[in-house]
Amino acid sequence: MLLYDAPIRTFIPGEYRIRLASEAWERAGHHRLRRQIFCAEQGIFADDDADAIDEVATTIVAVTCIAAAPQEVVGVVRIHEAEPGLWWGSRLGVDEAHRRVGRLGAELIRMAVCTANERGCRTFLAHVQVQNLSLFRRLHWESLREVDLHGRAHHVMRVDLAHYLPHGRDTTSLIGRQAVARPMIERAA
């Protein structure tokens, strides 16, 4: 017997942290989520999307927090310096259950670019899937050219670094959707 017959909603944590992955569980969660998104969901890679860039990349994750304690990796991106001053971002993704928290992708991008900028970036590029162009354009990126990558249309995009000042932090916080407080109704005595 059900005591409450309303539909069960997916739990959305009250806080997310965007951070440079420093713990083994964060790096493992980063790779697990990439396989989920780029292999299972999108079918871009067969079994694993790991490549040589992983050996030199800085891994950035979005983690859920409950009572201020980190719980689960739900967003990913990696950055690397291809040559002095030239940085690339890649493998940006957010777990499907957390995509409705609209700022996670944007905050991962911000952390990626600000981190590279802190480390001497003069140009920051990314291969961006066509369906994500509008997001990147809103975040001050411009398309340089269209390319085919892994059998899919992408754009090589460059960010305007002036909008992403270096901050030198390894963690930022993002507050998730909060329940709307309902006013208490006083009853007449």
Short mmCIF file of C-alpha atoms in Angstrom, two decimals:
data_model
loop_
_atom_site.label_atom_id
_atom_site.label_comp_id
_atom_site.label_asym_id
_atom_site.label_seq_id
_atom_site.Cartn_x
_atom_site.Cartn_y
_atom_site.Cartn_z
CA MET A 1 0.00 0.00 0.00
CA LEU A 2 1.38 3.41 -1.03
CA LEU A 3 1.15 6.12 1.57
CA TYR A 4 1.93 8.81 -0.95
CA ASP A 5 1.06 8.37 -4.61
CA ALA A 6 2.85 11.39 -6.14
CA PRO A 7 5.52 10.60 -8.73
CA ILE A 8 9.00 10.08 -7.30
CA ARG A 9 11.38 12.77 -8.48
CA THR A 10 15.11 12.42 -8.96
CA PHE A 11 16.99 13.86 -6.01
CA ILE A 12 18.87 17.03 -6.91
CA PRO A 13 21.57 17.94 -4.37
CA GLY A 14 21.63 21.39 -2.83
CA GLU A 15 25.25 21.99 -3.80
CA TYR A 16 27.69 21.10 -6.55
CA ARG A 17 31.41 21.77 -6.50
CA ILE A 18 33.48 22.27 -9.61
CA ARG A 19 37.03 21.23 -8.85
CA LEU A 20 40.37 20.05 -10.12
CA ALA A 21 40.27 16.30 -9.56
CA SER A 22 42.78 15.43 -6.86
CA GLU A 23 41.40 12.21 -5.38
CA ALA A 24 41.46 8.75 -6.95
CA TRP A 25 37.64 8.45 -6.71
CA GLU A 26 37.27 11.74 -8.64
CA ARG A 27 39.55 10.57 -11.45
CA ALA A 28 37.78 7.18 -11.58
CA GLY A 29 34.40 8.96 -11.66
CA HIS A 30 35.69 11.24 -14.43
CA HIS A 31 36.57 8.25 -16.64
CA ARG A 32 33.37 6.37 -15.75
CA LEU A 33 31.20 9.34 -16.72
CA ARG A 34 33.13 9.90 -19.96
CA ARG A 35 32.54 6.26 -20.95
CA GLN A 36 28.88 6.64 -20.07
CA ILE A 37 28.45 9.80 -22.17
CA PHE A 38 30.81 9.31 -25.11
CA CYS A 39 30.60 5.51 -25.49
CA ALA A 40 27.24 4.27 -24.20
CA GLU A 41 25.06 7.35 -24.73
CA GLN A 42 26.51 9.03 -27.82
CA GLY A 43 28.27 6.04 -29.41
CA ILE A 44 31.27 8.12 -30.47
CA PHE A 45 33.72 5.53 -29.14
CA ALA A 46 33.20 1.77 -28.92
CA ASP A 47 34.33 0.82 -25.42
CA ASP A 48 36.58 3.54 -24.03
CA ASP A 49 37.41 7.13 -24.94
CA ALA A 50 40.82 7.19 -23.21
CA ASP A 51 43.71 8.54 -25.28
CA ALA A 52 47.24 9.92 -24.94
CA ILE A 53 45.92 13.33 -23.83
CA ASP A 54 44.77 11.74 -20.57
CA GLU A 55 48.43 11.30 -19.60
CA VAL A 56 49.06 15.08 -19.62
CA ALA A 57 45.60 16.57 -19.05
CA THR A 58 44.30 18.34 -15.98
CA THR A 59 41.04 16.68 -14.99
CA ILE A 60 38.14 18.84 -13.80
CA VAL A 61 34.96 17.43 -12.27
CA ALA A 62 31.59 18.57 -11.00
CA VAL A 63 30.66 16.69 -7.84
CA THR A 64 27.44 16.54 -5.91
CA CYS A 65 27.60 17.47 -2.24
CA ILE A 66 25.33 16.41 0.58
CA ALA A 67 25.83 18.20 3.89
CA ALA A 68 28.96 19.77 2.36
CA ALA A 69 30.54 16.33 1.75
CA PRO A 70 31.47 15.44 -1.86
CA GLN A 71 29.50 12.42 -3.11
CA GLU A 72 29.52 11.68 -6.84
CA VAL A 73 31.11 12.91 -10.09
CA VAL A 74 28.33 14.25 -12.34
CA GLY A 75 30.26 16.51 -14.73
CA VAL A 76 33.61 16.33 -16.50
CA VAL A 77 36.06 18.21 -18.67
CA ARG A 78 39.81 18.03 -19.21
CA ILE A 79 42.36 20.61 -20.34
CA HIS A 80 45.88 20.35 -21.64
CA GLU A 81 48.61 22.57 -23.03
CA ALA A 82 49.40 21.41 -26.59
CA GLU A 83 52.27 23.87 -26.97
CA PRO A 84 53.42 26.86 -24.91
CA GLY A 85 50.43 29.18 -24.49
CA LEU A 86 48.03 27.03 -26.57
CA TRP A 87 45.49 25.14 -24.45
CA TRP A 88 42.67 22.78 -25.43
CA GLY A 89 39.58 21.72 -23.56
CA SER A 90 37.93 18.40 -24.32
CA ARG A 91 35.54 15.67 -23.17
CA LEU A 92 33.04 18.09 -21.62
CA GLY A 93 29.96 16.28 -20.35
CA VAL A 94 27.29 16.25 -17.65
CA ASP A 95 25.47 13.19 -16.34
CA GLU A 96 22.00 13.01 -17.90
CA ALA A 97 20.23 13.11 -14.52
CA HIS A 98 21.93 16.43 -13.69
CA ARG A 99 21.61 18.27 -17.03
CA ARG A 100 18.55 20.14 -15.82
CA VAL A 101 20.82 21.97 -13.39
CA GLY A 102 21.53 24.30 -16.28
CA ARG A 103 24.78 25.88 -15.13
CA LEU A 104 26.92 22.77 -14.64
CA GLY A 105 28.31 22.74 -18.19
CA ALA A 106 28.96 26.49 -18.15
CA GLU A 107 30.69 26.28 -14.77
CA LEU A 108 32.89 23.39 -15.95
CA ILE A 109 33.88 25.53 -18.96
CA ARG A 110 34.57 28.51 -16.70
CA MET A 111 36.80 26.46 -14.38
CA ALA A 112 38.65 24.98 -17.37
CA VAL A 113 39.40 28.31 -19.04
CA CYS A 114 40.20 30.18 -15.80
CA THR A 115 42.60 27.40 -14.77
CA ALA A 116 44.38 27.46 -18.14
CA ASN A 117 44.48 31.26 -18.04
CA GLU A 118 46.15 31.07 -14.61
CA ARG A 119 48.75 28.71 -16.10
CA GLY A 120 49.79 31.03 -18.93
CA CYS A 121 47.19 30.37 -21.62
CA ARG A 122 47.26 32.79 -24.56
CA THR A 123 44.82 30.82 -26.77
CA PHE A 124 42.18 28.34 -25.61
CA LEU A 125 40.46 26.10 -28.16
CA ALA A 126 37.94 23.26 -28.14
CA HIS A 127 36.26 20.95 -30.62
CA VAL A 128 32.57 21.56 -29.98
CA GLN A 129 29.73 19.36 -31.24
CA VAL A 130 27.23 21.26 -33.39
CA GLN A 131 24.38 20.87 -30.88
CA ASN A 132 26.44 22.78 -28.28
CA LEU A 133 27.35 25.81 -30.43
CA SER A 134 24.73 28.13 -28.92
CA LEU A 135 25.93 27.42 -25.37
CA PHE A 136 29.53 28.20 -26.29
CA ARG A 137 28.59 31.34 -28.23
CA ARG A 138 26.69 32.64 -25.16
CA LEU A 139 29.87 32.05 -23.16
CA HIS A 140 32.03 34.23 -25.45
CA TRP A 141 33.40 31.60 -27.82
CA GLU A 142 33.71 32.01 -31.59
CA SER A 143 33.78 29.35 -34.28
CA LEU A 144 36.94 29.26 -36.37
CA ARG A 145 35.96 26.44 -38.73
CA GLU A 146 33.87 23.30 -39.01
CA VAL A 147 35.61 19.91 -38.88
CA ASP A 148 34.64 16.26 -38.91
CA LEU A 149 35.82 14.52 -35.76
CA HIS A 150 35.01 10.88 -34.98
CA GLY A 151 32.41 10.94 -37.76
CA ARG A 152 30.52 13.93 -36.32
CA ALA A 153 30.35 17.59 -37.19
CA HIS A 154 32.30 19.75 -34.76
CA HIS A 155 33.49 23.34 -34.74
CA VAL A 156 36.95 24.41 -33.67
CA MET A 157 36.11 27.22 -31.28
CA ARG A 158 38.22 29.83 -29.50
CA VAL A 159 37.26 31.59 -26.28
CA ASP A 160 37.66 35.30 -25.56
CA LEU A 161 40.03 35.00 -22.59
CA ALA A 162 39.09 38.48 -21.34
CA HIS A 163 35.84 36.98 -20.01
CA TYR A 164 37.68 34.29 -17.97
CA LEU A 165 40.10 35.87 -15.55
CA PRO A 166 42.61 33.60 -13.82
CA HIS A 167 41.60 32.83 -10.25
CA GLY A 168 44.04 30.19 -9.00
CA ARG A 169 41.40 28.20 -7.09
CA ASP A 170 41.13 24.44 -7.22
CA THR A 171 37.45 24.41 -6.18
CA THR A 172 34.41 26.57 -6.81
CA SER A 173 30.88 25.98 -5.57
CA LEU A 174 27.63 26.06 -7.45
CA ILE A 175 24.36 25.99 -5.59
CA GLY A 176 21.79 23.73 -7.25
CA ARG A 177 18.07 24.20 -7.58
CA GLN A 178 16.51 24.96 -4.23
CA ALA A 179 12.98 24.18 -3.17
CA VAL A 180 10.71 27.19 -3.21
CA ALA A 181 9.79 28.14 0.32
CA ARG A 182 6.06 28.30 0.80
CA PRO A 183 4.72 30.96 3.13
CA MET A 184 3.07 29.70 6.26
CA ILE A 185 -0.63 30.40 6.45
CA GLU A 186 -1.87 31.44 9.85
CA ARG A 187 -5.11 29.88 10.88
CA ALA A 188 -7.76 31.95 12.53
CA ALA A 189 -8.32 30.95 16.13
#
